PDB file of C-alpha atoms in Angstrom:
ATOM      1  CA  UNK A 585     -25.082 -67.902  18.187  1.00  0.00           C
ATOM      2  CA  UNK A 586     -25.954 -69.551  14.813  1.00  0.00           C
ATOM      3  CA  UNK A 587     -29.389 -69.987  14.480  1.00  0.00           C
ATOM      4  CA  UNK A 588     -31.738 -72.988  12.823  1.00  0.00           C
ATOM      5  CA  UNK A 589     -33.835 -70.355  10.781  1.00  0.00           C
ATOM      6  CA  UNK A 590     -33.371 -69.563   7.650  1.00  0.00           C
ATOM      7  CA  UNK A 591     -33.338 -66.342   6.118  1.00  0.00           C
ATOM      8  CA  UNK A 592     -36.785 -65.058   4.255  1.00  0.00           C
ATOM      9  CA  UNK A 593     -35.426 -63.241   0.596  1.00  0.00           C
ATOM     10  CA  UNK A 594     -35.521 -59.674   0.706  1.00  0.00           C
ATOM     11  CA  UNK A 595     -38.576 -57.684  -0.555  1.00  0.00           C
ATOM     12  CA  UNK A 596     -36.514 -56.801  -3.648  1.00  0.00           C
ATOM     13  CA  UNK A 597     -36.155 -60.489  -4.770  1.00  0.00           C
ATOM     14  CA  UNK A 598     -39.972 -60.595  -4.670  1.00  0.00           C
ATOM     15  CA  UNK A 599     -40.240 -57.599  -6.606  1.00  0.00           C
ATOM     16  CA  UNK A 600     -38.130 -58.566  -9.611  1.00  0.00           C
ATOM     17  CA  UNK A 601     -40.309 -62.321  -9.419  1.00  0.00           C
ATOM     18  CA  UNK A 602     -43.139 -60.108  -9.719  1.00  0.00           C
ATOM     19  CA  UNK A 603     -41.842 -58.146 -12.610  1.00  0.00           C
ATOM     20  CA  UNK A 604     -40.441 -61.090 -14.284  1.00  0.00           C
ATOM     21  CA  UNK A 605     -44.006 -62.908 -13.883  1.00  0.00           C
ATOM     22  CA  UNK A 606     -46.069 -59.972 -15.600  1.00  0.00           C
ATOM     23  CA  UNK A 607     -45.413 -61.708 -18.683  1.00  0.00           C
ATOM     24  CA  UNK A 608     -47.033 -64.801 -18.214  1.00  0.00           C
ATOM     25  CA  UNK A 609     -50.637 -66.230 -19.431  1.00  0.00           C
ATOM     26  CA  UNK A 610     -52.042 -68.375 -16.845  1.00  0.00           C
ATOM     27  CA  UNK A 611     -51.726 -71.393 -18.840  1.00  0.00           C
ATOM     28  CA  UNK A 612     -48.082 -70.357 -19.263  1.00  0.00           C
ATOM     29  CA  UNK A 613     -47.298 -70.079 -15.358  1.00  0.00           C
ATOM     30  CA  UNK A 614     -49.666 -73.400 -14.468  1.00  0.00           C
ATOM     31  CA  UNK A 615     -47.501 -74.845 -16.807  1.00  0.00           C
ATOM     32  CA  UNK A 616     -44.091 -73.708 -15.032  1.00  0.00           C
ATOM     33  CA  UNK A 617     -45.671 -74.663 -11.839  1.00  0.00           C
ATOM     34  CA  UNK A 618     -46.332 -78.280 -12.700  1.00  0.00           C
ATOM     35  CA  UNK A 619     -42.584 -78.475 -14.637  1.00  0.00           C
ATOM     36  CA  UNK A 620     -41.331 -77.186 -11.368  1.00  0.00           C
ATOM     37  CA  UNK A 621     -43.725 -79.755  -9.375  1.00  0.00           C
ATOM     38  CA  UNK A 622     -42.639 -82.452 -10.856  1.00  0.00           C
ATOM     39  CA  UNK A 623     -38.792 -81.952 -10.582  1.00  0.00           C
ATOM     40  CA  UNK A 624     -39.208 -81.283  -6.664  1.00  0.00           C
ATOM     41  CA  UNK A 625     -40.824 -82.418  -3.610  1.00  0.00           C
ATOM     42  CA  UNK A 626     -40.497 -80.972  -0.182  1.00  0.00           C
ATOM     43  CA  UNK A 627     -39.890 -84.785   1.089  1.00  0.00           C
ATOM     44  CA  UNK A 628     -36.818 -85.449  -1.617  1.00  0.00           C
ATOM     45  CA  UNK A 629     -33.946 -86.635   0.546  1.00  0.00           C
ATOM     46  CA  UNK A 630     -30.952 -84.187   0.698  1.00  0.00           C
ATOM     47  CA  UNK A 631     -27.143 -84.069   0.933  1.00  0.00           C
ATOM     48  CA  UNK A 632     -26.543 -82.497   4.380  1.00  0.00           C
ATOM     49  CA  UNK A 633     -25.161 -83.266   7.723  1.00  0.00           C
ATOM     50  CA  UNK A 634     -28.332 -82.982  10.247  1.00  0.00           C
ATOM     51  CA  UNK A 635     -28.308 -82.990  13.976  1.00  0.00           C
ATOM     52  CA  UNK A 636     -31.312 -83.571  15.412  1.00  0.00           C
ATOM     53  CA  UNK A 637     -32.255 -82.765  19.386  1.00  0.00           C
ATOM     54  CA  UNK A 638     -34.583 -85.473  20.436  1.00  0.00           C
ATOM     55  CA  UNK A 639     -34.260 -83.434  24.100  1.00  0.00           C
ATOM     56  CA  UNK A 640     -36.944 -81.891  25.758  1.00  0.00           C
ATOM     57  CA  UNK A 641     -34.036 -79.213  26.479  1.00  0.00           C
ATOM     58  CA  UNK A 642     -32.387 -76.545  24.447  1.00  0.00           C
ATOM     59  CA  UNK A 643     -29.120 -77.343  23.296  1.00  0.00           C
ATOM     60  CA  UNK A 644     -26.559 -75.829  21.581  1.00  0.00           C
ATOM     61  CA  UNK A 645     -24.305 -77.733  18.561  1.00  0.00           C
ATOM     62  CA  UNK A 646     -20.516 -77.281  17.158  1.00  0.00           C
ATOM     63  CA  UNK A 647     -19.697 -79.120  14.001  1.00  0.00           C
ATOM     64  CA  UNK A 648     -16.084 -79.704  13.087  1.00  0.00           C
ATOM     65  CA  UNK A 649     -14.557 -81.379   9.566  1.00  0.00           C
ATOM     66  CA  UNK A 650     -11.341 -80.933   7.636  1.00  0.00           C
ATOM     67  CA  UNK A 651     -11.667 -78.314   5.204  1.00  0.00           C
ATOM     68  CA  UNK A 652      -9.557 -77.046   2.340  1.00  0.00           C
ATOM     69  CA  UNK A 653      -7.575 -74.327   4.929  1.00  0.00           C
ATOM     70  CA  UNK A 654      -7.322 -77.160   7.500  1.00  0.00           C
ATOM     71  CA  UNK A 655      -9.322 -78.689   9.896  1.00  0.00           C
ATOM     72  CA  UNK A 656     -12.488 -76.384  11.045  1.00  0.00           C
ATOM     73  CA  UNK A 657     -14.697 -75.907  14.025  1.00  0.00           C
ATOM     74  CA  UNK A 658     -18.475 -73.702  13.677  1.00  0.00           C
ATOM     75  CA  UNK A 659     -20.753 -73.466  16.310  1.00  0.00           C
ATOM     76  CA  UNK A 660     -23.072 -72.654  17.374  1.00  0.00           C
ATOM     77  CA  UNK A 661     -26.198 -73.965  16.338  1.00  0.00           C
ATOM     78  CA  UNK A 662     -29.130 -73.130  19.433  1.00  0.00           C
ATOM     79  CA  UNK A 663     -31.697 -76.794  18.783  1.00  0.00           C
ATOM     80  CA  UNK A 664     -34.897 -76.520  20.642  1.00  0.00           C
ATOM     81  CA  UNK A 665     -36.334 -79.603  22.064  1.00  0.00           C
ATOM     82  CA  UNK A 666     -37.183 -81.894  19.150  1.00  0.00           C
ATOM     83  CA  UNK A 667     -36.108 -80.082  16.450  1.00  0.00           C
ATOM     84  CA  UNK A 668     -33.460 -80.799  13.488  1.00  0.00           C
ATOM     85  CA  UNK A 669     -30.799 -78.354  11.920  1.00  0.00           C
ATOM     86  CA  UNK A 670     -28.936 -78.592   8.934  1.00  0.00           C
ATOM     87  CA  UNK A 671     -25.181 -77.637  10.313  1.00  0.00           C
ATOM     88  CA  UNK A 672     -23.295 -78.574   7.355  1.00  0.00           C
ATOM     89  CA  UNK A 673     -25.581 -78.336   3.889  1.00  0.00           C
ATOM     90  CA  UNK A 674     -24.660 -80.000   0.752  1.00  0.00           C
ATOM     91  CA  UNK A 675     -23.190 -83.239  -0.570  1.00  0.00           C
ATOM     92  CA  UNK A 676     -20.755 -83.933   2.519  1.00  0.00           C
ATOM     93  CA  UNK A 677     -17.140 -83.549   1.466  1.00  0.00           C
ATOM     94  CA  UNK A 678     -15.038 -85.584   3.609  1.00  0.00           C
ATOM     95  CA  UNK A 679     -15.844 -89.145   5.197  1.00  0.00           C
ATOM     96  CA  UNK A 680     -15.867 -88.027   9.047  1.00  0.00           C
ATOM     97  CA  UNK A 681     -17.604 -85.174  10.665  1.00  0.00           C
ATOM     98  CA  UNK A 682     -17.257 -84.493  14.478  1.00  0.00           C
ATOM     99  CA  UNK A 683     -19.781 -82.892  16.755  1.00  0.00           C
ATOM    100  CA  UNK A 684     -19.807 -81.427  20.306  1.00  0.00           C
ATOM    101  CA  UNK A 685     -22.890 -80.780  22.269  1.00  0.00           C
ATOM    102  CA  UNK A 686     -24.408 -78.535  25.062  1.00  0.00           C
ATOM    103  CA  UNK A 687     -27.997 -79.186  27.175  1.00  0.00           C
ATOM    104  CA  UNK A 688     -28.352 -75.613  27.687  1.00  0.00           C
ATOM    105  CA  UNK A 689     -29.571 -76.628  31.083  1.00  0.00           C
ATOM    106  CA  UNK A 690     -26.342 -77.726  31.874  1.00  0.00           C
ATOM    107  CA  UNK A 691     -27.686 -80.950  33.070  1.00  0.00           C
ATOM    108  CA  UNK A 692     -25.504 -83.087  29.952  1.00  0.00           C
ATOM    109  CA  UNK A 693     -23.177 -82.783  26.857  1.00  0.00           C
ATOM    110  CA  UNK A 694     -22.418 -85.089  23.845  1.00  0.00           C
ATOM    111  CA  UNK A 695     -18.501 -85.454  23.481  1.00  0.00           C
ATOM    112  CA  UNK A 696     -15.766 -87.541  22.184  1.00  0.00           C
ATOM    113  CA  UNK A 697     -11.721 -87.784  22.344  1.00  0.00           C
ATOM    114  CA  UNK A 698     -11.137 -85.221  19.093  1.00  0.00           C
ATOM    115  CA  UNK A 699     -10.266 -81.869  20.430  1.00  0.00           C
ATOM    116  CA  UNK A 700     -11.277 -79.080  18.717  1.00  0.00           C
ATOM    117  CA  UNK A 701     -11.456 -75.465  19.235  1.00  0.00           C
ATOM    118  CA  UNK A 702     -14.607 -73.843  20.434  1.00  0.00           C
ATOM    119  CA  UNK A 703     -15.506 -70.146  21.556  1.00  0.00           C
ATOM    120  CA  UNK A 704     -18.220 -68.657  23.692  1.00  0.00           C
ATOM    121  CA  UNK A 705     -20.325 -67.375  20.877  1.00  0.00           C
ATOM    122  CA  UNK A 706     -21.037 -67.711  17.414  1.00  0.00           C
ATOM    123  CA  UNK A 707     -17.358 -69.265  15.944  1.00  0.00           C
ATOM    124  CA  UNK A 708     -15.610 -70.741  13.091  1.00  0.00           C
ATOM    125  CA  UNK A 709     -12.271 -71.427  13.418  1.00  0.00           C
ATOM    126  CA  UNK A 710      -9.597 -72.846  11.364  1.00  0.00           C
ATOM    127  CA  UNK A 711      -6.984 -74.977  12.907  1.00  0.00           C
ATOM    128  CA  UNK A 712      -7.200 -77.609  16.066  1.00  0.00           C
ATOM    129  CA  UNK A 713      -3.609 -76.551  17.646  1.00  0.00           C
ATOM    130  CA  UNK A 714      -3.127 -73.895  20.860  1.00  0.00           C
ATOM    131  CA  UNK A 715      -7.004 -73.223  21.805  1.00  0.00           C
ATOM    132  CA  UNK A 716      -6.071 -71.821  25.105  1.00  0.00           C
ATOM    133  CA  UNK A 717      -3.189 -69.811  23.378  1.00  0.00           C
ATOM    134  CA  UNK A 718      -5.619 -68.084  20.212  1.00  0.00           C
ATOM    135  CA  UNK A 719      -8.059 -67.016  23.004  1.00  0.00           C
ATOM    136  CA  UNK A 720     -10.568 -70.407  22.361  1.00  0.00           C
ATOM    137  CA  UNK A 721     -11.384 -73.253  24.556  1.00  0.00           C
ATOM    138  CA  UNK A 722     -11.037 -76.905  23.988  1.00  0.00           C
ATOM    139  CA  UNK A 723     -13.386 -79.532  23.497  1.00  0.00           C
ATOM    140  CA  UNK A 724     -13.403 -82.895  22.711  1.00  0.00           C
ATOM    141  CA  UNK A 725     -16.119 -83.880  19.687  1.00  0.00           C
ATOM    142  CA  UNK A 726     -17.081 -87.039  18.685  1.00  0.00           C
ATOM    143  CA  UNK A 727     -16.432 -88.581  15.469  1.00  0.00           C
ATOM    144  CA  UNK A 728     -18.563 -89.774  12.855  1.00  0.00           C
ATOM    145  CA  UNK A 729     -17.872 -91.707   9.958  1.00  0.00           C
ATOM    146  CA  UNK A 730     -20.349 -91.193   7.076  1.00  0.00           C
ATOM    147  CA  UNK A 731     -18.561 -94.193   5.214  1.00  0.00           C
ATOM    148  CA  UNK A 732     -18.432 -91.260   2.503  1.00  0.00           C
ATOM    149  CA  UNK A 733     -22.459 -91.036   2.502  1.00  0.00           C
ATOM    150  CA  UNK A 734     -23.488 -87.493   0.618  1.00  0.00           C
ATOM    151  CA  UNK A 735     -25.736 -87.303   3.852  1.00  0.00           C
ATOM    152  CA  UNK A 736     -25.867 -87.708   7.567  1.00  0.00           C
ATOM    153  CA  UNK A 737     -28.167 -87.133  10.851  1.00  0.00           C
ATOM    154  CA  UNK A 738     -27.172 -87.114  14.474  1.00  0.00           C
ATOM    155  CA  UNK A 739     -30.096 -87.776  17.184  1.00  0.00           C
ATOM    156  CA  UNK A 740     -29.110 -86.300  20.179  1.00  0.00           C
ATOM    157  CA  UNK A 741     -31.130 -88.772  23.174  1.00  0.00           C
ATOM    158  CA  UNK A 742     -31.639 -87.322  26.539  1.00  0.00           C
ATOM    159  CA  UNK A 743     -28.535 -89.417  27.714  1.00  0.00           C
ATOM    160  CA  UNK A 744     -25.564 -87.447  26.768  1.00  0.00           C
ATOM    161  CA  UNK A 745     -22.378 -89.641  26.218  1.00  0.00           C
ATOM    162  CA  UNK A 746     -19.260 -89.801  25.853  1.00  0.00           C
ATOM    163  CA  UNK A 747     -17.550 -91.457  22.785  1.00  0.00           C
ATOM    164  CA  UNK A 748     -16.685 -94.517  23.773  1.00  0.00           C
ATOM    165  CA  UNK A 749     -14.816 -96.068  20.896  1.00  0.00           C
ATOM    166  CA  UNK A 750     -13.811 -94.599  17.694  1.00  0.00           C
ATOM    167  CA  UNK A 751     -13.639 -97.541  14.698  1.00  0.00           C
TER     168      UNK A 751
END
């Protein structure tokens, strides 16, 4: 399963900042800092599609989109209760998205009338066609369209649904 942490760099990376920093006055690196300060801010908006669980459950996330090889399912993202992950990053490339949804609980899912491949752990596949016959299963995902917006976010409520119109 995917998860919603990110990696932490590797102690080499902070070895060659280190080594790369020896150089530097004080002034010199509180002057880097504030450059670097004023050029980003941990509450800048950012291209990326978002899902966010507003559950008190666990629940588990597939993201599908067309991609240059076709269209393409990944999943799966594990969202503990009322938390967001970024399951697409970057300025989003194609107008809709589609998403599929699992209370770990079992107790409801988020789905829609696009089927789309899925498999029992960590996936992405490439293609929507024969599930059952390439050893996946089929789900349907709903769609969303992001009118072309470089970024989107899902809430997820505690009432699952089902798509119930796509315009």
């Amino acid at each position: 399963m995917l998860s919603t942490q990110k990696r932490l760099p590797s102690a080499s990376s902070h070895k060659a900042f280190a080594i790369a920093g020896q150089g530097l006055t004080l002034a010199g690196t509180l002057a880097a800092g504030l450059f670097v300060a004023a050029f980003w801010s941990p509450h800048e908006a950012r291209a990326e599609f978002r899902v966010c669980n507003d559950t008190a459950n666990l629940v588990g996330v597939a993201v599908g989109y067309r991609a240059e090889e076709g269209w393409t399912s990944e999943g799966w993202w594990q969202l503990p209760a009322t938390t967001c992950a970024t399951v697409v990053p970057g300025p989003l490339q194609s107008r809709y998205y589609y998403l599929y949804a699992e209370d770990a609980s079992g107790s409801g899912r988020w789905t829609g009338y696009t089927n789309m491949c899925v498999a029992e752990d960590e996936f992405e596949i490439t293609g929507v066609q024969d599930c059952f016959a390439r050893g996946y299963q089929q789900m349907g995902f709903s769609e969303y369209d992001t009118g072309r917006e470089e970024s989107w976010t899902v809430q997820l409520s505690d009432t699952p649904s089902t798509q119930e119109s796509q315009n």
